[in-house]
C-alpha positions in Angstrom: -37.5 11.5 -11.8 -37.3 8.9 -9.1 -39.8 9.4 -6.2 -38.1 9.3 -2.9 -39.5 6.8 -0.4 -36.9 7.4 2.3 -36.7 10.3 4.7 -34.1 13.0 4.3 -32.5 11.8 7.6 -32.2 8.3 6.3 -30.8 9.5 2.9 -28.2 11.7 4.7 -27.2 8.8 7.0 -26.7 6.5 4.0 -24.6 9.2 2.2 -22.4 9.6 5.3 -22.2 5.8 5.7 -20.5 5.3 2.4 -17.7 7.8 3.0 -14.3 6.8 4.4 -12.7 10.2 5.2 -9.4 11.1 6.9 -8.6 13.8 9.3 -5.6 15.8 10.6 -3.9 15.2 13.9 -3.4 12.4 16.4 -6.6 13.1 18.3 -10.2 13.0 16.9 -11.4 16.4 16.0 -14.9 17.5 17.2 -16.3 17.7 13.7 -15.4 14.0 13.0 -17.0 12.9 16.3 -20.2 14.8 15.4 -20.4 13.2 11.9 -19.9 9.7 13.4 -22.9 10.5 15.6 -24.9 11.5 12.5 -24.2 8.3 10.6 -20.5 8.3 9.4 -19.6 4.6 9.5 -15.9 4.6 8.6 -12.7 6.6 9.2 -9.4 6.3 7.4 -6.1 6.6 9.2 -2.8 7.8 7.7 0.8 8.3 9.0 0.0 11.8 10.2 -2.5 10.3 12.7 -0.1 7.9 14.4 2.6 8.6 17.0 2.7 5.2 18.8 0.6 2.0 19.3 -0.6 3.4 22.6 -1.7 6.7 21.1 -3.4 4.9 18.2 -5.3 2.6 20.6 -6.5 5.6 22.6 -7.6 7.3 19.3 -9.6 4.4 18.0 -11.2 3.9 21.5 -12.3 7.5 21.4 -13.8 7.1 17.9 -15.7 4.0 19.0 -17.1 5.8 22.0 -19.3 7.5 19.4 -20.1 4.3 17.4 -19.1 0.9 18.5 -19.2 -0.7 15.1 -17.1 2.0 13.4 -14.8 0.8 10.6 -11.3 2.1 11.2 -9.3 1.7 8.0 -5.6 2.1 7.3 -3.2 1.6 4.4 -0.8 -0.7 6.1 0.8 -3.0 3.5 4.0 -3.5 5.4 7.3 -3.1 3.6 7.6 0.2 1.8 4.1 1.3 2.6 3.6 1.6 6.3 1.5 3.9 8.5 2.0 2.1 11.8 5.8 2.7 11.6 5.9 5.6 9.3 8.6 7.4 11.3 11.0 4.5 11.5 10.2 2.0 8.8 8.3 -1.2 8.8 9.1 -4.3 10.9 7.7 -6.4 8.1 9.0 -6.9 4.5 6.5 -6.2 1.8 4.9 -8.3 -0.8 7.9 -8.5 -3.2 10.1 -10.0 -0.6 7.4 -12.5 0.4 6.9 -13.5 -3.2 10.6 -14.0 -3.7 10.7 -16.4 -0.7 7.5 -18.1 -2.1 6.5 -19.8 1.2 2.7 -19.5 1.6 2.9 -20.3 5.3 5.4 -17.5 5.8 3.2 -15.0 3.9 0.2 -16.2 5.9 2.1 -15.8 9.2 3.4 -12.3 8.3 -0.1 -11.1 7.4 -1.5 -12.7 10.6 1.0 -10.9 12.8 0.5 -7.6 11.1 -3.3 -8.1 11.5 -2.8 -8.8 15.2 -0.9 -5.6 15.7 -3.6 -3.6 13.8 -6.3 -5.2 15.9 -4.5 -4.4 19.1 -4.6 -0.8 18.1 -8.3 -0.9 17.2 -7.9 -1.0 13.4 -10.3 -3.4 11.7 -10.0 -2.7 8.0 -6.7 -2.8 6.1 -6.5 -1.4 2.6 -4.2 -4.3 1.6 -2.9 -6.5 0.1 -1.9 -5.3 -3.4 -2.9 -8.1 -5.8 -1.4 -6.3 -8.8 0.8 -8.4 -11.1 3.9 -6.2 -11.7 4.1 -7.1 -15.4 5.5 -3.7 -16.4 9.1 -3.5 -15.0 9.0 0.3 -15.3 5.8 0.6 -13.2 6.4 3.7 -11.0 3.7 3.1 -8.3 3.4 -0.7 -7.8 6.9 -2.3 -7.9 7.8 -3.9 -4.6 4.2 -3.5 -3.5 3.4 -6.5 -5.7 4.2 -10.1 -4.9 5.9 -10.3 -8.4 5.4 -10.6 -12.1 4.1 -14.2 -12.2 0.2 -14.2 -12.1 0.1 -17.7 -10.4 2.6 -16.7 -7.7 0.7 -13.4 -7.1 -2.6 -15.3 -6.9 -1.5 -17.8 -4.3 0.2 -15.3 -2.1 -2.7 -12.9 -2.3 -5.0 -15.6 -1.0 -2.5 -16.5 1.8 -2.3 -12.9 2.8 -6.0 -12.5 2.9 -6.4 -15.6 5.0 -3.7 -14.5 7.5 -4.9 -11.0 7.9 -8.5 -11.9 8.4 -7.6 -14.7 10.9 -6.6 -11.8 13.1 -10.0 -10.2 12.8 -9.0 -7.5 10.4 -10.8 -7.2 7.1 -8.6 -7.4 4.0 -9.1 -5.0 1.1 -7.6 -6.6 -2.0 -6.4 -3.9 -4.5 -6.3 -2.4 -7.2 -9.1 -4.0 -9.2 -8.9 -5.0 -12.1 -5.1 -4.7 -11.8 -2.6 -1.8 -11.7 0.5 -3.7 -12.6 0.9 -2.9 -16.3 1.0 0.8 -16.0 3.8 3.3 -16.6 1.8 6.2 -15.1 1.1 6.8 -11.4 -2.7 7.3 -10.9 -1.9 9.7 -8.1 -0.7 12.0 -10.8 -2.8 11.3 -14.0 -4.9 8.6 -15.6 -3.1 5.4 -16.6 -4.2 3.5 -19.7 -3.7 -0.2 -20.2 -4.0 -1.3 -23.8 -4.2 -5.1 -23.6 -6.8 -7.6 -24.9 -9.5 -9.2 -22.8 -7.7 -12.6 -22.8 -4.7 -11.0 -21.2 -6.7 -9.3 -18.6 -8.4 -12.6 -17.6 -5.2 -14.7 -17.7 -2.9 -12.3 -16.0 -4.5 -9.4 -14.1 -7.7 -11.0 -12.8 -6.2 -14.3 -11.6 -5.1 -12.9 -8.1 -8.5 -11.2 -7.6 -10.3 -14.5 -8.3 -8.0 -16.1 -5.7 -8.7 -13.3 -3.2 -12.5 -13.8 -3.7 -12.2 -17.5 -3.2 -10.2 -16.8 0.0 -13.0 -14.7 1.3 -11.6 -11.1 1.0 -14.1 -8.9 2.8 -13.4 -5.9 0.5 -11.9 -5.1 -2.8 -10.5 -1.7 -3.9 -10.9 -0.3 -7.4 -8.2 1.2 -9.5 -8.3 4.6 -11.2 -7.2 3.1 -14.6 -8.6 3.1 -18.1 -8.8 -0.3 -19.5 -10.4 -0.1 -23.0 -10.8 -3.9 -23.3 -13.3 -3.7 -20.5 -14.6 -0.1 -20.8 -13.3 2.4 -23.3 -14.9 5.4 -21.7 -14.6 5.3 -18.0 -11.9 4.3 -15.5 -12.5 1.2 -13.4 -13.6 3.1 -10.3 -16.4 4.7 -12.3 -17.3 1.9 -14.6 -20.6 -0.2 -14.3 -19.1 -2.7 -16.7 -16.1 -3.3 -14.5 -17.5 -3.0 -10.9 -21.0 -4.4 -11.5 -20.7 -6.4 -14.7 -17.3 -8.0 -14.1 -16.6 -7.9 -10.4 -20.2 -8.5 -9.1 -21.8 -10.5 -11.8 -19.0 -12.4 -13.6 -16.7 -13.0 -10.7 -19.5 -13.4 -8.2 -18.1 -11.0 -5.6 -20.5 -10.1 -2.8 -18.3 -8.1 -0.4 -17.6 -4.4 0.0 -16.2 -2.5 -3.0 -14.0 0.5 -1.9 -12.7 3.1 -4.3 -9.0 4.2 -4.3 -8.5 7.7 -3.0 -10.9 10.0 -4.9 -8.6 13.0 -4.6 -6.0 11.3 -6.7 -5.5 13.2 -10.0 -6.8 10.4 -12.2 -10.2 11.2 -10.8 -10.0 14.7 -9.3 -8.6 16.4 -12.4 -10.9 14.7 -14.9 -14.3 14.3 -13.0 -13.8 16.2 -9.7 -14.3 14.4 -6.4 -18.0 15.1 -6.1 -19.0 14.0 -9.5 -16.5 11.1 -9.3 -18.0 9.9 -6.1 -21.6 9.9 -7.5 -20.5 8.0 -10.5 -18.5 5.5 -8.4 -21.5 4.6 -6.2 -23.8 4.4 -9.3 -21.2 2.1 -11.0 -21.3 -0.3 -8.0 -18.8 1.0 -5.5 -20.0 0.9 -1.9 -17.4 3.1 -0.1 -15.6 6.3 -1.1 -12.0 6.5 0.1 -11.0 10.2 0.6 -8.7 11.8 3.1 -5.1 11.1 1.9 -4.9 14.7 0.7 -8.3 16.2 1.6 -8.9 15.7 5.3 -11.5 18.2 6.5 -15.1 18.5 7.4 -15.9 20.6 4.3 -14.9 17.6 2.1 -17.1 15.3 4.0 -20.1 17.6 3.7 -19.5 18.3 0.0 -19.5 14.6 -0.8 -22.5 13.9 1.4 -24.5 16.6 -0.2 -23.4 15.6 -3.7 -24.7 12.0 -3.1 -28.0 13.3 -1.6 -28.5 15.7 -4.5 -27.8 13.0 -7.0 -30.5 10.8 -5.5 -33.0 13.7 -5.5 -32.2 14.5 -9.1 -32.7 10.9 -10.2 -29.0 10.5 -11.2 -28.3 8.0 -8.5 -30.9 5.4 -7.6 -31.7 5.6 -3.9 -31.7 1.8 -3.7 -28.2 1.8 -5.0 -27.1 4.2 -2.2 -29.0 2.2 0.4 -27.4 -1.0 -0.8 -23.9 0.5 -0.6 -24.6 1.7 2.9 -25.9 -1.7 3.9 -22.7 -3.4 2.7 -20.6 -1.0 4.8 -22.7 -1.8 7.8 -22.5 -5.5 7.0 -18.7 -5.4 7.0 -18.8 -3.5 10.3 -20.9 -6.3 11.8 -18.4 -8.9 10.6 -15.6 -7.0 12.4 -17.5 -7.1 15.6 -18.0 -10.8 15.3 -14.4 -11.4 14.3 -13.0 -9.4 17.1 -13.4 -12.2 19.6 -12.8 -15.0 17.3 -9.4 -14.1 15.8 -6.4 -16.4 16.0 -3.3 -15.5 18.0 -0.5 -13.8 16.1 2.6 -15.7 15.0 5.9 -14.3 16.4 8.2 -16.9 15.1 8.4 -19.7 12.6 9.7 -23.3 12.9 13.4 -23.5 12.3 14.2 -20.1 13.6 15.6 -18.9 17.0 12.8 -18.8 19.6 11.2 -15.4 19.7 12.7 -14.2 16.4 10.2 -11.8 15.0 8.4 -13.1 11.9 9.2 -10.0 9.9 12.9 -10.4 10.4 12.7 -14.1 9.6 11.0 -13.2 6.3 13.5 -10.4 5.5 16.5 -12.6 6.1 15.0 -15.4 3.9 14.3 -12.9 1.1 17.8 -11.7 0.7 19.7 -12.7 -2.5 23.5 -12.3 -2.1 25.9 -12.3 -5.0 29.7 -12.1 -4.6 32.2 -13.4 -2.1 33.5 -10.3 -0.5 34.6 -10.6 3.1 32.4 -9.0 5.8 33.4 -5.4 6.7 35.2 -4.9 10.0 35.4 -1.1 9.9 32.7 1.5 9.6 31.8 2.1 6.0 30.4 5.2 4.2 26.9 4.6 2.9 25.9 6.4 -0.3 22.2 6.3 -0.7 21.1 7.0 -4.3 17.6 8.4 -3.8 14.9 8.4 -6.5 11.7 10.4 -6.1 9.4 8.4 -3.8 6.0 7.6 -5.2 3.1 9.1 -3.3 1.8 5.8 -1.9 5.1 5.2 -0.2 5.7 8.8 0.7 9.0 10.5 1.5 8.6 10.7 5.3 9.5 7.1 6.0 13.3 6.5 6.3 14.9 3.7 4.3 18.3 2.2 3.6 20.9 0.4 5.6 22.9 3.1 7.4 21.0 3.1 10.7 21.2 -0.7 10.9 24.9 -0.7 10.0 25.6 2.0 12.6 24.4 -0.5 15.3 26.7 -3.2 14.0 29.6 -1.0 12.9 29.7 2.2 15.0 31.0 5.2 13.2 29.1 4.4 9.9 28.3 7.6 8.1 25.9 8.3 5.2 25.0 10.7 2.5 22.0 11.0 0.2 22.4 11.7 -3.5 19.8 12.3 -6.2 19.6 13.3 -9.9 19.4 17.0 -9.2 21.9 19.0 -11.2 23.0 16.0 -13.3 23.2 17.0 -17.0 22.3 14.0 -19.2 24.3 11.0 -18.0 27.3 12.9 -16.6 27.4 11.8 -13.0 31.1 12.6 -12.5 30.4 15.4 -10.0 28.1 13.2 -8.0 30.6 10.4 -7.9 33.3 12.8 -6.9 31.2 14.0 -4.0 30.7 10.4 -2.8 34.4 9.6 -3.0 35.3 12.8 -1.2 32.9 12.1 1.6 33.9 8.4 1.9 37.7 9.1 2.1 39.4 5.7 2.6 36.3 3.9 3.9 34.6 1.2 1.9 31.5 2.5 0.1 28.1 0.9 0.5 26.0 2.1 -2.4 22.3 1.7 -1.7 19.9 1.9 -4.7 16.2 1.5 -5.3 15.0 0.3 -8.7 18.3 0.8 -10.4 16.9 -0.4 -13.8 14.5 2.5 -13.8 17.0 5.3 -13.2 19.8 5.6 -15.8 21.6 8.3 -13.7 21.7 6.0 -10.8 23.1 3.1 -12.8 25.7 5.3 -14.4 26.8 6.7 -11.0 27.1 3.2 -9.5 29.1 1.9 -12.5 31.4 5.0 -12.4 31.9 4.4 -8.7 32.8 0.7 -9.2 35.4 1.7 -11.8 37.3 3.5 -9.1 36.3 1.5 -6.1 35.7 -2.1 -7.2 35.3 -3.2 -3.6 32.1 -1.2 -3.3 29.1 -3.1 -1.8 25.8 -2.6 -3.7 22.5 -3.0 -2.0 19.4 -3.0 -4.2 16.3 -2.2 -2.2 13.8 -2.0 -5.0 12.7 -4.3 -7.9 15.8 -6.4 -8.6 15.8 -6.2 -12.4 19.4 -5.0 -13.1 22.5 -7.2 -13.3 24.3 -7.7 -9.9 27.1 -5.1 -9.4 29.8 -4.7 -6.9 32.2 -7.0 -4.9 29.1 -7.9 -2.8 25.6 -7.4 -4.2 22.6 -7.8 -1.9 19.0 -7.7 -3.2 16.5 -7.1 -0.3 13.3 -7.0 -2.5 12.0 -4.0 -0.5 13.2 -1.0 1.5 11.5 -1.6 4.8 13.6 -1.1 7.9 13.7 -4.8 8.5 15.1 -5.4 5.0 17.9 -2.9 5.8 18.6 -4.8 9.0 18.9 -8.1 7.2 21.3 -6.6 4.6 23.4 -4.9 7.3 23.8 -8.3 9.0 25.3 -9.7 5.8 27.6 -6.7 5.2 28.9 -6.8 8.8 29.0 -10.6 9.0 27.1 -10.7 12.3 23.8 -10.0 14.0 23.2 -7.8 17.0 
């Protein structure tokens, strides 16, 4: 058994330092403030914690009154995954749209402006960007969160994003190492397994992470995936071969390694969060992300005590825990230095109207329009064909084009349709409901990942057979053949993508 050379207080502080917990509410609970005073070095924010930029700035100020170098983290990818604008939809298109444009200066400018907004609110660690190569077109959890399916493209945009974000003084967290793009399973729900050879892993999945490391990414997030070519027994988050052997030693990464959410079922249902957290730190992780689902003091205390007990029992070397805590504090020191040295945000780009927001510039450039239909002059009926949202995106953030069309074409109405009640591929009842609601108005069919949902494709085709003038807007991965008199691919479902599509449909901008 390892003999402890540190005091219990030091051990407890180190155990608290490696945790990145969440909490409930828009103000800091007393228990969280107490734990920060005892050594907790990071806090994670989610959509439930945010009402407005002003409220968020007040919240982070209160947190830092307890600890000036506190890491305040958030999952703000822009695009479909937004926490800053969870109630209205993001002002920035996501990675897939940026990859479609393939302008590195634009990607860098978008990330810099997003980082500036985060920094203004007191956030200094962003769990982004996603560096996953979306090589599996049926991936249920990555999709438009990826820059694309080409490893070289993903690599160069990942590096540009890291550079832009960190130029605003916000640390990037490149994810999900060693690559979540070739999965058909959502790790929020169960353990994905990727059966590819080692050459494929290096040539495809690791390329963007190498680029991120070269660009100076301050942190990297691990994936809860089983990749037998690297480790046949443990998922990446718990694997010494992957976190220490590959990421630290082979790739030479020296920054902070953060786990994906430990309450995700890939870990929680197989190892449990306490055991999983101990194994993750032992494997080489430095920070434990928890709080997306479990957001209470009891969870923090359970994980703290599990780490302390593991050291006392000789299962977790105390020097490994101390090293992890030191890396957390080292990143906190960087954020303090970067706070006053960040570059100003970019609100516009050369060649655009003065003052045009960079997110709207990017969304407009990402559009791919097929067909020659005339712009609509009268208010249409928007039929939103709605798949089940993955947990990372959530179902609380609105998406689509209806709200944006209403501004341009007052009187626009909308209805939401899903696969509930559909037997096999018989979507006749659903299409009948759309036609009845639309009356004589032009239908705008809004879809998301049409290629992944046969019921959706069948419904759209049936609708087009009756109403060939229907406009189709694809707001997910654009893998299906263009359909409709006018087909618009937005490469993401952010609010700003809906606005760009609405401008095309109406033939004007507000």
